Coordinates of C-alpha atoms in Angstrom, one line a residue:
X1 CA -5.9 13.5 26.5
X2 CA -3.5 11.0 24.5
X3 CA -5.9 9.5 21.8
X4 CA -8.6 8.8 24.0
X5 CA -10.8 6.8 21.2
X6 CA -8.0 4.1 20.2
X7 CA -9.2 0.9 21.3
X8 CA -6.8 -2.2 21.4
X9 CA -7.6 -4.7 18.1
X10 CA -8.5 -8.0 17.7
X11 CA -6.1 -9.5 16.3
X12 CA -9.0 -11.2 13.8
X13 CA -9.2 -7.7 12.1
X14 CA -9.3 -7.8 8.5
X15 CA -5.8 -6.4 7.5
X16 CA -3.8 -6.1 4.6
X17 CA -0.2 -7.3 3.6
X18 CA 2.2 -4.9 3.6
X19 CA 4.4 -5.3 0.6
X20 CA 7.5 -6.7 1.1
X21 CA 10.4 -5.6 -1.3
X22 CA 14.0 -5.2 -1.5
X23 CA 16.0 -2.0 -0.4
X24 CA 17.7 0.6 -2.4
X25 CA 21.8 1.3 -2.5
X26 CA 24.0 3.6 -1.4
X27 CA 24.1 1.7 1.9
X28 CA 27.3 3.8 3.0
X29 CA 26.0 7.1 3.5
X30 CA 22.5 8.7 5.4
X31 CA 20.3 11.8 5.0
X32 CA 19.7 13.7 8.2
X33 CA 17.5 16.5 8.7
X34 CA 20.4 19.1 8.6
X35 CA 21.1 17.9 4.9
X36 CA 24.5 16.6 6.1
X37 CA 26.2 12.8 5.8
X38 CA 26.2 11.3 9.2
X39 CA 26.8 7.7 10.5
X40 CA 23.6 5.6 11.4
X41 CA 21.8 6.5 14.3
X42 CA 22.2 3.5 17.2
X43 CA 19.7 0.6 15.9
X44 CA 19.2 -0.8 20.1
X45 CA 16.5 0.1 22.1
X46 CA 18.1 2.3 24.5
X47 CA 18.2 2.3 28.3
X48 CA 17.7 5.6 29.2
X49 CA 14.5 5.9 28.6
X50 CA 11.7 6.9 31.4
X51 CA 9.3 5.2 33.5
X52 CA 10.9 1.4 32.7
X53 CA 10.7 2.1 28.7
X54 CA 13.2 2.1 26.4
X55 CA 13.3 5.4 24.5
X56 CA 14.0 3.8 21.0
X57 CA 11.2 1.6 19.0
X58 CA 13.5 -0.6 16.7
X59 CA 11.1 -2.3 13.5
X60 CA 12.1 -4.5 10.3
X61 CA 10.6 -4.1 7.8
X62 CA 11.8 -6.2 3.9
X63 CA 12.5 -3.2 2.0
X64 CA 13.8 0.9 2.0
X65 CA 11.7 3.7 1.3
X66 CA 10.9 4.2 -2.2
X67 CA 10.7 8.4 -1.6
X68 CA 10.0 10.3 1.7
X69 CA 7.4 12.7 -0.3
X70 CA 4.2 11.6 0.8
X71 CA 3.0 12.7 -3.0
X72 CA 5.3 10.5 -4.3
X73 CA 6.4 7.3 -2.2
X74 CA 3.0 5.4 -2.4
X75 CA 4.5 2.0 -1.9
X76 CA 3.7 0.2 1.1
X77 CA 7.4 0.0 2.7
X78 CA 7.5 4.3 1.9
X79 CA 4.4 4.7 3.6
X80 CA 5.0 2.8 7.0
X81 CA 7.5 5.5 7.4
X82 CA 6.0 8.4 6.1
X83 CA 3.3 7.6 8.0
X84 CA 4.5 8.6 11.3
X85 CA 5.6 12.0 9.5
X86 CA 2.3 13.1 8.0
X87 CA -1.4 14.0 8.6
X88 CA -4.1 13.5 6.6
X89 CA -8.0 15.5 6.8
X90 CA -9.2 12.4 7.6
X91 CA -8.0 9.1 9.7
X92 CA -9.7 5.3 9.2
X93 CA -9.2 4.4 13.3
X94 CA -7.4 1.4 12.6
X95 CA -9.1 -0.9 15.7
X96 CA -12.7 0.1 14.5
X97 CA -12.2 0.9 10.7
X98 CA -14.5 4.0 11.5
X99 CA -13.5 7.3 10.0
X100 CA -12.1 10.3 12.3
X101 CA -11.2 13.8 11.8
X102 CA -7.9 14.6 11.8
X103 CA -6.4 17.6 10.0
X104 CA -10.3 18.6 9.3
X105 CA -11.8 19.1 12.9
X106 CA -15.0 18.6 11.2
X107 CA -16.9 19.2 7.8
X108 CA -20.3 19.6 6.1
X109 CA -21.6 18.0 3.1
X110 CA -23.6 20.9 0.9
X111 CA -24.5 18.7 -2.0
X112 CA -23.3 15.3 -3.7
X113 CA -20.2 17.1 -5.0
X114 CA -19.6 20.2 -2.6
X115 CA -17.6 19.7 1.1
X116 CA -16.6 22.3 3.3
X117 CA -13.2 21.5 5.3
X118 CA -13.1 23.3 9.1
X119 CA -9.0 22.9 9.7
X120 CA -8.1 22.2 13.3
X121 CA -6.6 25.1 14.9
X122 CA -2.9 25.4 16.2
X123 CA -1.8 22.5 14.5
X124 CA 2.0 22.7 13.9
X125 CA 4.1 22.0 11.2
X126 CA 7.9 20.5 12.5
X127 CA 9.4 23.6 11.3
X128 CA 6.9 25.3 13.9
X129 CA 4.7 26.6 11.6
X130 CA 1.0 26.7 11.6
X131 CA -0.6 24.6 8.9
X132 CA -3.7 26.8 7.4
X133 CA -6.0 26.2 4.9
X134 CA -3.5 27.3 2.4
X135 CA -1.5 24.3 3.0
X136 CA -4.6 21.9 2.8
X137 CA -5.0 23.3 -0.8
X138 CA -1.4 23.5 -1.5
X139 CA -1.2 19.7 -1.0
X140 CA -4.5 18.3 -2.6
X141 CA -3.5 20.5 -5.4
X142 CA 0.4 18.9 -5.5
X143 CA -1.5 15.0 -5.2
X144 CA -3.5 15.5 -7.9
X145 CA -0.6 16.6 -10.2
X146 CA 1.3 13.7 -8.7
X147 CA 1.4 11.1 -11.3
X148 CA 2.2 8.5 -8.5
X149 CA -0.8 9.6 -6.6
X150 CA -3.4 11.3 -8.6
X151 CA -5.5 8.6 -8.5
X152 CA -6.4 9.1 -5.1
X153 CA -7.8 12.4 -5.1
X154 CA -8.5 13.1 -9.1
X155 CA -12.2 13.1 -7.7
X156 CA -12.0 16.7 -7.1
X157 CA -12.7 19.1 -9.2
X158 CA -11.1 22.5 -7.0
X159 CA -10.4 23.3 -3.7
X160 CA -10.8 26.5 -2.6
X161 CA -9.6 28.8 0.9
X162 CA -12.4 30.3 2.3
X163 CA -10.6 31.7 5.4
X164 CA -7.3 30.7 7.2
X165 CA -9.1 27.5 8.5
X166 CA -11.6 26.5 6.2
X167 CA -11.4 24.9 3.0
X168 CA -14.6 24.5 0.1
X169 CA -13.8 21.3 -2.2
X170 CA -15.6 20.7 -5.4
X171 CA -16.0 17.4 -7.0
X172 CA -15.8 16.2 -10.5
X173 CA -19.1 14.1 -9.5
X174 CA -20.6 12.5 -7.0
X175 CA -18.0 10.3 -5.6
X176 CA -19.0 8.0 -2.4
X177 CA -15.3 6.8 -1.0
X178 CA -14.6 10.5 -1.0
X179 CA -13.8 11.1 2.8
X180 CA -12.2 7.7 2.9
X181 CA -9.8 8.5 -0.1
X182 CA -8.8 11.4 1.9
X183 CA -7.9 9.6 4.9
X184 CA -4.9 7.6 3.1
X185 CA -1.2 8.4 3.5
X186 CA -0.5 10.0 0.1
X187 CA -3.1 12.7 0.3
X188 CA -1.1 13.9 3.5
X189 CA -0.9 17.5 4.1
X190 CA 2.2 19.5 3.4
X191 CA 3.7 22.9 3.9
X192 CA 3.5 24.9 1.1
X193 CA 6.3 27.4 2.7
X194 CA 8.6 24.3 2.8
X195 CA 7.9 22.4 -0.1
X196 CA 7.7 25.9 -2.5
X197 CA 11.0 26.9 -0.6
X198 CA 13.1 23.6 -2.5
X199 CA 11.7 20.8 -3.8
X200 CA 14.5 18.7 -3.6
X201 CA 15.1 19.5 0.1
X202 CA 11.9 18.6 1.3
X203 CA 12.0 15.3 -0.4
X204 CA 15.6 14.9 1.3
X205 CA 14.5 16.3 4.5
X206 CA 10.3 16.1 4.7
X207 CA 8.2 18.3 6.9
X208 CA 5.6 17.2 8.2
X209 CA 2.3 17.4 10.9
X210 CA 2.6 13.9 12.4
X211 CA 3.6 12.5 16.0
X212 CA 7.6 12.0 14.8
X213 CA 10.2 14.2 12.8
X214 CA 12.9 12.9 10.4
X215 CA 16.0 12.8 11.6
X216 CA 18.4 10.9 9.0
X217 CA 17.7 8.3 6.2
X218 CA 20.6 6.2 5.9
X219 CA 19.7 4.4 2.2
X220 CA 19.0 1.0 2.0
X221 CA 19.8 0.6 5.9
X222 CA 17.2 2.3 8.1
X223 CA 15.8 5.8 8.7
X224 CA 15.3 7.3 12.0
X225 CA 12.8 9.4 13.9
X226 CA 12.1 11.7 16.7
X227 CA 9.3 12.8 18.8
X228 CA 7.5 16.1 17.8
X229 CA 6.5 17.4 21.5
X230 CA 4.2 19.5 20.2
X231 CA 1.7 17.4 18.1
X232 CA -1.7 18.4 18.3
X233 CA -3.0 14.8 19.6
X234 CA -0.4 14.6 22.7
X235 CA 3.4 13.6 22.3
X236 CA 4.0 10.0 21.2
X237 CA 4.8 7.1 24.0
X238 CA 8.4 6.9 22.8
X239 CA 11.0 9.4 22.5
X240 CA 12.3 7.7 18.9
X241 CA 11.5 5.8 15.8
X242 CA 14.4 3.5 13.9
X243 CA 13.1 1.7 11.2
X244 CA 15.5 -0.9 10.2
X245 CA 15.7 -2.6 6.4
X246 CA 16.2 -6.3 6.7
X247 CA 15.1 -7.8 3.0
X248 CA 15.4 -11.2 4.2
X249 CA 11.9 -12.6 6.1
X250 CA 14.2 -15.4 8.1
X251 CA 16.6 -12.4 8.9
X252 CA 14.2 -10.1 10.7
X253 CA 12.6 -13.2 12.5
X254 CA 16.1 -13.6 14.0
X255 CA 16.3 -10.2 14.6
X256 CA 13.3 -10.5 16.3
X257 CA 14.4 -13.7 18.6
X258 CA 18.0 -12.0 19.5
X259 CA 16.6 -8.1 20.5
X260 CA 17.7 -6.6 17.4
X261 CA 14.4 -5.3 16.7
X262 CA 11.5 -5.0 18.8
X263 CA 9.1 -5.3 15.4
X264 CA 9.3 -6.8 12.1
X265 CA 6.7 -7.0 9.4
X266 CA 5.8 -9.6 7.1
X267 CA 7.2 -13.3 8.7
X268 CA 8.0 -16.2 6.2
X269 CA 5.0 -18.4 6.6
X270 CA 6.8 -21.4 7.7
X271 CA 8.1 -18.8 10.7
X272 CA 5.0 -17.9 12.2
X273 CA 5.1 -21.2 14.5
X274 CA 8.4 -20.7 15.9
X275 CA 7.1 -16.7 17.1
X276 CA 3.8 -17.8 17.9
X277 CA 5.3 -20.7 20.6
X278 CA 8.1 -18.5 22.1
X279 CA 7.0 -16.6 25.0
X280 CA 9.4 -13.7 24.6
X281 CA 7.2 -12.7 21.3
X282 CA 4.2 -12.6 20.4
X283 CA 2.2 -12.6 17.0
X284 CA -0.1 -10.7 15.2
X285 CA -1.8 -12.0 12.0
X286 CA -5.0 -11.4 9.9
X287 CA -6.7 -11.9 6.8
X288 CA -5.4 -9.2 4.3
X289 CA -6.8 -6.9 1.2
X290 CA -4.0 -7.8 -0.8
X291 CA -4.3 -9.5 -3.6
X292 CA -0.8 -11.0 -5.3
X293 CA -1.7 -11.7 -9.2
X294 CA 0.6 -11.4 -12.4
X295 CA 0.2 -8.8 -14.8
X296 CA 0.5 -9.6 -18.7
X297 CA 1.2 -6.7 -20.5
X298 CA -1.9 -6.6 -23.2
X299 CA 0.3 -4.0 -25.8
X300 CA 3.0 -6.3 -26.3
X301 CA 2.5 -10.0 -28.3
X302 CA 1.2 -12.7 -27.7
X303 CA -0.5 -11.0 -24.5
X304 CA -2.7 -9.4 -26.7
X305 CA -4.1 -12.4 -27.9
X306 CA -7.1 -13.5 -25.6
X307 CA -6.9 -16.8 -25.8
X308 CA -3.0 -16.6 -24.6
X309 CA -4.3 -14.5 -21.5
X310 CA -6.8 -17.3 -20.6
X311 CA -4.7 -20.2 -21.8
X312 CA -1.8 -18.7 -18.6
X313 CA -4.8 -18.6 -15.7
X314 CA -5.1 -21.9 -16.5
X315 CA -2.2 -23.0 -16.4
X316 CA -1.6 -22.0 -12.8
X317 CA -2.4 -24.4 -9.5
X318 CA -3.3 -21.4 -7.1
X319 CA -3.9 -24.1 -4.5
X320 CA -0.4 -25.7 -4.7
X321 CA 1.2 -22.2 -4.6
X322 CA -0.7 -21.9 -1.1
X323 CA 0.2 -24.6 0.4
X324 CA 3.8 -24.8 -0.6
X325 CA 5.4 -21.3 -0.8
X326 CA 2.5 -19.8 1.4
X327 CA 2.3 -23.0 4.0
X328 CA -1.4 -23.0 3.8
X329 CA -1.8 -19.4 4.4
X330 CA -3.8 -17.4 2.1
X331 CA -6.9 -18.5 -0.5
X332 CA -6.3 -18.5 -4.2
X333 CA -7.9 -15.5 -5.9
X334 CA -10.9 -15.0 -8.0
X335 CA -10.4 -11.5 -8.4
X336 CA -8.1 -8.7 -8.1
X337 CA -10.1 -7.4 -5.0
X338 CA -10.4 -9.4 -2.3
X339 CA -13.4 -10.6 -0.1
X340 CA -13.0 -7.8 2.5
X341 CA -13.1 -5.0 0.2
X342 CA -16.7 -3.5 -0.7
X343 CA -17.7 -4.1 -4.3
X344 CA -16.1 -7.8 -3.9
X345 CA -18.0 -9.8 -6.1
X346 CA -16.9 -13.7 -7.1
X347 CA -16.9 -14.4 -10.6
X348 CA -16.1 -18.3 -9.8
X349 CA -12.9 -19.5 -9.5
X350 CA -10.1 -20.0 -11.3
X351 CA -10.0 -23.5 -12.5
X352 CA -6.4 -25.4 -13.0
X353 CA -6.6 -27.2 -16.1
X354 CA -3.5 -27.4 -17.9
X355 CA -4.4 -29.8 -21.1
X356 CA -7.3 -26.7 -21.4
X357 CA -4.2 -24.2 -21.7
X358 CA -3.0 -25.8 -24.1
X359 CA -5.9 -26.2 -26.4
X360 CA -6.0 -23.0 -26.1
X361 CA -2.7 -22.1 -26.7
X362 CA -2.8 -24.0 -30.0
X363 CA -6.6 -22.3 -31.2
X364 CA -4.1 -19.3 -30.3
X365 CA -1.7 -20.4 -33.0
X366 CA 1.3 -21.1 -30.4
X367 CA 0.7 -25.2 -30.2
X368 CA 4.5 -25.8 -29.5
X369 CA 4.4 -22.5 -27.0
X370 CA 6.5 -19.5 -26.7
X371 CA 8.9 -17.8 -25.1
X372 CA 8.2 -14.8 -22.6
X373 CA 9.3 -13.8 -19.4
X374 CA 8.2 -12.5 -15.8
X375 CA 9.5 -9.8 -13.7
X376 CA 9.9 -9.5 -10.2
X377 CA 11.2 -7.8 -7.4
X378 CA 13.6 -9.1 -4.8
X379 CA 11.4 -10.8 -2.3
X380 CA 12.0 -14.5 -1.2
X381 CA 8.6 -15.3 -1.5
X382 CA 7.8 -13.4 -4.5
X383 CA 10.5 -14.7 -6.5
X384 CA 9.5 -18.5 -4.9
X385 CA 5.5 -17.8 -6.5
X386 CA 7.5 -17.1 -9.8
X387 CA 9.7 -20.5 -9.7
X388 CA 6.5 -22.3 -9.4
X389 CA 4.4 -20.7 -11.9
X390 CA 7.3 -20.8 -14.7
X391 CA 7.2 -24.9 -14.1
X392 CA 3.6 -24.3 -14.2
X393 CA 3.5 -22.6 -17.6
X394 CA 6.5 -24.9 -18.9
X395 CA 4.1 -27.8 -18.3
X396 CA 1.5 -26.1 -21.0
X397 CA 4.8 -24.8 -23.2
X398 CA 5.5 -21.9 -22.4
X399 CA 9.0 -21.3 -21.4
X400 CA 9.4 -18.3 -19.3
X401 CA 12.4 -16.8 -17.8
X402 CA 12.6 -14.9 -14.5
X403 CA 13.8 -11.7 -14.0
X404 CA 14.6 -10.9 -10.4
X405 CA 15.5 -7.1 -10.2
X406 CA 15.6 -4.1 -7.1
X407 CA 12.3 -2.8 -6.3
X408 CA 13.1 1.1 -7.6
X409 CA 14.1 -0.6 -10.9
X410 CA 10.8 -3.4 -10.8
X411 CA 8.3 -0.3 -10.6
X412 CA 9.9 2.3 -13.0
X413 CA 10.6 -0.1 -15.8
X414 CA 7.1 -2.1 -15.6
X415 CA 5.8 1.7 -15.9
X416 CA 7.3 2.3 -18.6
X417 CA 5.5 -1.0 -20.2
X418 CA 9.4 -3.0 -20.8
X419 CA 7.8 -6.2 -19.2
X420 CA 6.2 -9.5 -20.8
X421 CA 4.3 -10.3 -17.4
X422 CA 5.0 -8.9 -14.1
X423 CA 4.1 -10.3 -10.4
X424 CA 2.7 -7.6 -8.0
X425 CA 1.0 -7.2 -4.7
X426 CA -1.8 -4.7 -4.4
X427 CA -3.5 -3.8 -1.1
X428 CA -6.7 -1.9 -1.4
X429 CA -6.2 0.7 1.3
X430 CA -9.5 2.8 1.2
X431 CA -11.5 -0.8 1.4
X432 CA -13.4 0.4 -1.4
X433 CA -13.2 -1.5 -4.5
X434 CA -12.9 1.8 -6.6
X435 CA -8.9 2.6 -5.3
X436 CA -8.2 -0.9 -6.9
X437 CA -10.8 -0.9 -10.4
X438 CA -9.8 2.6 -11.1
X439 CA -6.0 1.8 -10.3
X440 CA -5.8 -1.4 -12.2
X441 CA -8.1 -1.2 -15.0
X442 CA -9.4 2.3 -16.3
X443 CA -7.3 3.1 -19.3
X444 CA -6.4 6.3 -18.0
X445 CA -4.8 5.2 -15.1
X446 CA -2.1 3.1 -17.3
X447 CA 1.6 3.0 -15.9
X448 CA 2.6 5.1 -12.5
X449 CA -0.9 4.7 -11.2
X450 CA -0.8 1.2 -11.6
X451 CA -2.3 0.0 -15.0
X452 CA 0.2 -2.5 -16.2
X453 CA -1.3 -4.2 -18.1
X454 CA -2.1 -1.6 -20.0
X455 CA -5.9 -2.5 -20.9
X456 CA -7.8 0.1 -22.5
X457 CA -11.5 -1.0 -23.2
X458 CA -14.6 0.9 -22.7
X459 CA -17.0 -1.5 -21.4
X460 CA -14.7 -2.0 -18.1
X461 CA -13.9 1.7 -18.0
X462 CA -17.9 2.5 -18.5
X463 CA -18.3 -0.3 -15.2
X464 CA -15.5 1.7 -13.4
X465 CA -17.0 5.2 -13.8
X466 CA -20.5 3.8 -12.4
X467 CA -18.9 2.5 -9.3
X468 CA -16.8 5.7 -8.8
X469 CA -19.7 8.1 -9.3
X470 CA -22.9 6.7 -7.7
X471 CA -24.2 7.4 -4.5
X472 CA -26.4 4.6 -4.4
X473 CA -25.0 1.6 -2.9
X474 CA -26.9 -1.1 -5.3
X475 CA -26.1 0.6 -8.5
X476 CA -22.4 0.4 -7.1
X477 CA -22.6 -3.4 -6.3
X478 CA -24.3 -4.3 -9.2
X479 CA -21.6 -2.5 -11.4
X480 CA -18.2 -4.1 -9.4
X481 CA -20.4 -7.5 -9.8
X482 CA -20.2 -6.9 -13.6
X483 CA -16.6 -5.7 -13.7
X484 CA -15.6 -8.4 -11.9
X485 CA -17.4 -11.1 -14.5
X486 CA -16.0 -8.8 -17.1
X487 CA -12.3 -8.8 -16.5
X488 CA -12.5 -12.6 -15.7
X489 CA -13.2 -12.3 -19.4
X490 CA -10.7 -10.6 -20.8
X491 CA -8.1 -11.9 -17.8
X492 CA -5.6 -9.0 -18.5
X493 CA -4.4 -10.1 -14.9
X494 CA -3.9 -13.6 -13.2
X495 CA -5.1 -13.0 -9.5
X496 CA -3.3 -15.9 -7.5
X497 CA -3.9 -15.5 -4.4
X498 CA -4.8 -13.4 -1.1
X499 CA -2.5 -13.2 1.6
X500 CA -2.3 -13.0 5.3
X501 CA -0.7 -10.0 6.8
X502 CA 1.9 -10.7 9.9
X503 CA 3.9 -9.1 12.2
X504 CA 6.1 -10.1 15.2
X505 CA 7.0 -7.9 17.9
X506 CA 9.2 -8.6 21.5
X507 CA 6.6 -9.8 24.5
X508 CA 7.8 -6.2 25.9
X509 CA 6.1 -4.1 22.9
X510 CA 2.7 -2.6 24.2
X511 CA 0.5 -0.7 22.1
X512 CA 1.0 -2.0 18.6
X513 CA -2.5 -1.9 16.3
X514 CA -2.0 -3.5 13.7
X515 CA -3.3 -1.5 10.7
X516 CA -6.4 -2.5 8.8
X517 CA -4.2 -1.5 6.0
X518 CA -0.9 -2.2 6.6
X519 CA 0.1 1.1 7.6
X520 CA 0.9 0.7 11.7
X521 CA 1.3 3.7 13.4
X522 CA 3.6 3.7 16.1
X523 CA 3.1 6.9 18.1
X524 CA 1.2 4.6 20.8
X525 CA 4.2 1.9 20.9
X526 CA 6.1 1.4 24.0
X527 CA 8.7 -1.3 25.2
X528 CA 9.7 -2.1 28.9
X529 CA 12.9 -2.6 29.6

């Protein structure tokens, strides 16, 4: 039976923004599976397809693929590609948020930090081989030395084979999100044969478990996808995948209107009316766990000056930035999770006082300001948000450039800590308020993992470590509640605001769930002709 427990969703689901960034070069030439340069697969939804379908699903989404190894291509426009490649041991259902076996058929819970893994027989690899419990180690073992990744899974302490389909894992220490972390993309399960054969090819040409194989990656164009007949769940509803890169929001709504695509992710705001009152589309949208904030890098001066940190949160009008850039949609943030996420706790918000700011600036020792600047990607909207906060921050004194730069280049050089302040998007895609505290603010986790602001102190570590290792609930709340009062405090980030997630797709497109996450899977997508 085809997925016989996905259930349609409401389309009031809490969801979470994809991110929306700019594509990569080397438009000219793509990647197929054979390792060879070929011209772009066809980007129309074909006729030929059976039973009134079309045998090509066409989506936009705003930006390339950052890599095609799951251990390594974490970002959100990666992912909803890699995502149709890969398995995982576990699976959040995306219509009931309830976890699911996947990879692991089943497993058993010895003791707060012991799991044993029972691996799903017969599953095949797109190569045709038979994934085993030495792949399941193989790839845990590759996440955690990922240092894109290793965040995700650096809760265990060893995995070990027991047999060909069983797998023991240790933990560091009790660790409650545990079978959730395991569900997300880039803990996805690899063949070691294939990976340990090249490196470099599989990240060219990945391998994977999932309902669709590559086919080609043309770069900063689309990618393209095909059916694998033999997946263990049942063949996917349409023969092929073409995911199409269209940076510009008001370009992939026209895409949308004229047939182009039969998807496209993340609508301008001020486009959602025109999809939602024309009956050949129809709309999705949702509250999101994203939370879009600006990170001031606390090694470099004056962000390492307190007072400077708080004097810039209030400096900003989160409202105004909602209702103009974001057209009402969205609510300004009080912290870097947002109200969906377990652990959420409000600190109070964020109040807009600009003649504060600059009192503060002044106590600071900066009463006629400073110079700085902001980074961001590529992204209409994104760069928009930055406009209005440098007038913000010009009306307090500070005079802040903008640097607008390709996404590849935005991530790498804000890892290596080059930025003044940078604006980012973060989606919390366990639900848990751990994948974002430990991400964002243990002082191990600076750079790749997604510490850019760089803040090292041992009280908010201390908080981060008792919400990552309890296994009682309260003790959990209670510390996120105090994190959350505690970074207010030392404001290493600005949280601006929490977004709404969106998606458009032709009248004709049945069976799209729109991911809790942000990650749709398409396998169950099909479009009449």
């Amino acid at each position: 039976m085809k997925k016989a427990w996905k259930k349609v969703m409401a389309l009031s689901l809490i969801a979470a923004m994809a991110v929306s960034v700019a594509g990569c070069g080397n438009s000219g030439q793509s990647t197929n599976a054979g390792g060879t340069k070929t011209e772009a697969a066809s980007q129309g939804g074909e006729t030929g397809g059976s039973g009134g379908y079309k045998d090509t699903v066409v989506w936009a989404q705003g930006a390339d693929v950052t890599s095609l190894d799951p251990h390594q291509g974490k970002e959100t426009p990666a992912v909803q590609v890699t995502d149709q490649i890969f398995d995982t041991l576990t699976v959040v259902d995306a219509a009931t948020g309830e976890l699911k076996p996947q990879i692991a058929e089943s497993w058993d819970q010895e003791s707060d930090t012991s799991y044993t893994f029972h691996i799903r027989k017969g599953v095949k690899f797109h190569d045709g081989s038979e994934l085993k419990a030495e792949d399941v180690k193989f790839s845990l073992d590759r996440a955690i030395g990922s240092a894109a990744v290793s965040y995700i899974v650096d809760f265990i302490s060893s995995v070990e084979v027991v047999d060909d389909y069983t797998v023991k894992m240790e933990l560091k220490a009790p660790y409650a999100p545990a079978l959730r972390n395991l569900s997300v993309p880039f803990a996805a399960i690899v063949p070691k044969a294939a990976v340990e054969a090249g490196e470099a090819a599989f990240q060219q040409n990945p391998i994977g478990s999932g309902p669709y194989k590559f086919v080609e990656w043309k770069q900063g164009d689309s990618v393209t996808l095909d059916r694998f007949d033999d997946y263990y769940d049942g063949a996917a509803e349409t023969q092929k995948l073409v995911m199409k890169v269209i940076p510009e929001a008001a370009q992939r709504t026209i895409a949308l209107e004229t047939g182009e695509v039969d998807l496209a992710y993340d609508l301008l705001p001020n486009d959602l009316e025109k999809v939602r009152s024309n009956s050949a589309l129809q709309l999705f949208e949702a509250p999101s766990l994203t939370c879009f904030y600006i990170s001031m890098n606390m090694n470099k001066a004056p962000f390492d000056n307190q007072k400077v940190r708080d004097a810039v949160n209030y400096a900003i009008d989160r409202q105004l930035i909602i209702d103009t850039i974001a057209s009402g949609s969205g609510e300004p943030a009080d912290a870097i999770i947002a109200p969906g996420v377990f652990g959420y706790f409000s600190p109070g918000a964020y109040e807009y006082n600009p003649e504060k700011a600059k009192e503060l600036l002044a106590e600071a020792g900066f009463a006629n300001g400073f110079e700085t600047s902001i980074w961001v990607n590529d992204n209409q909207t994104r760069v928009e948000v930055c406009q209005a906060v440098q007038a913000m921050l010009q009306d307090v004194g500070i005079t802040c450039s903008i640097e607008v730069m390709e996404f590849g280049s935005f991530i790498s050089r804000t890892t290596a800590g080059e930025h003044d302040m940078g604006y980012f998007g973060w989606v919390t895609s366990t639900t848990d308020a751990d994948y974002t505290y430990y991400s964002l603010e243990h002082s191990s986790q600076q750079g790749a993992a997604g510490n850019r602001s760089f803040i090292a102190d041992p009280e908010v570590d201390k908080l981060v470590e008792t919400g990552r290792t309890s296994t009682d609930e309260t003790v959990r709340l209670k510390a996120y509640e105090d994190l959350a009062v505690k970074l207010k405090e030392i404001n290493n980030n600005a949280p601006v605001y929490y977004t709404t997630i969106t998606a458009g797709a032709n009248a004709k497109v049945e069976g799209f769930v729109m991911d809790p996450i942000g990650y749709h899977k398409l396998d169950d997508v099909k479009v009449a002709k």
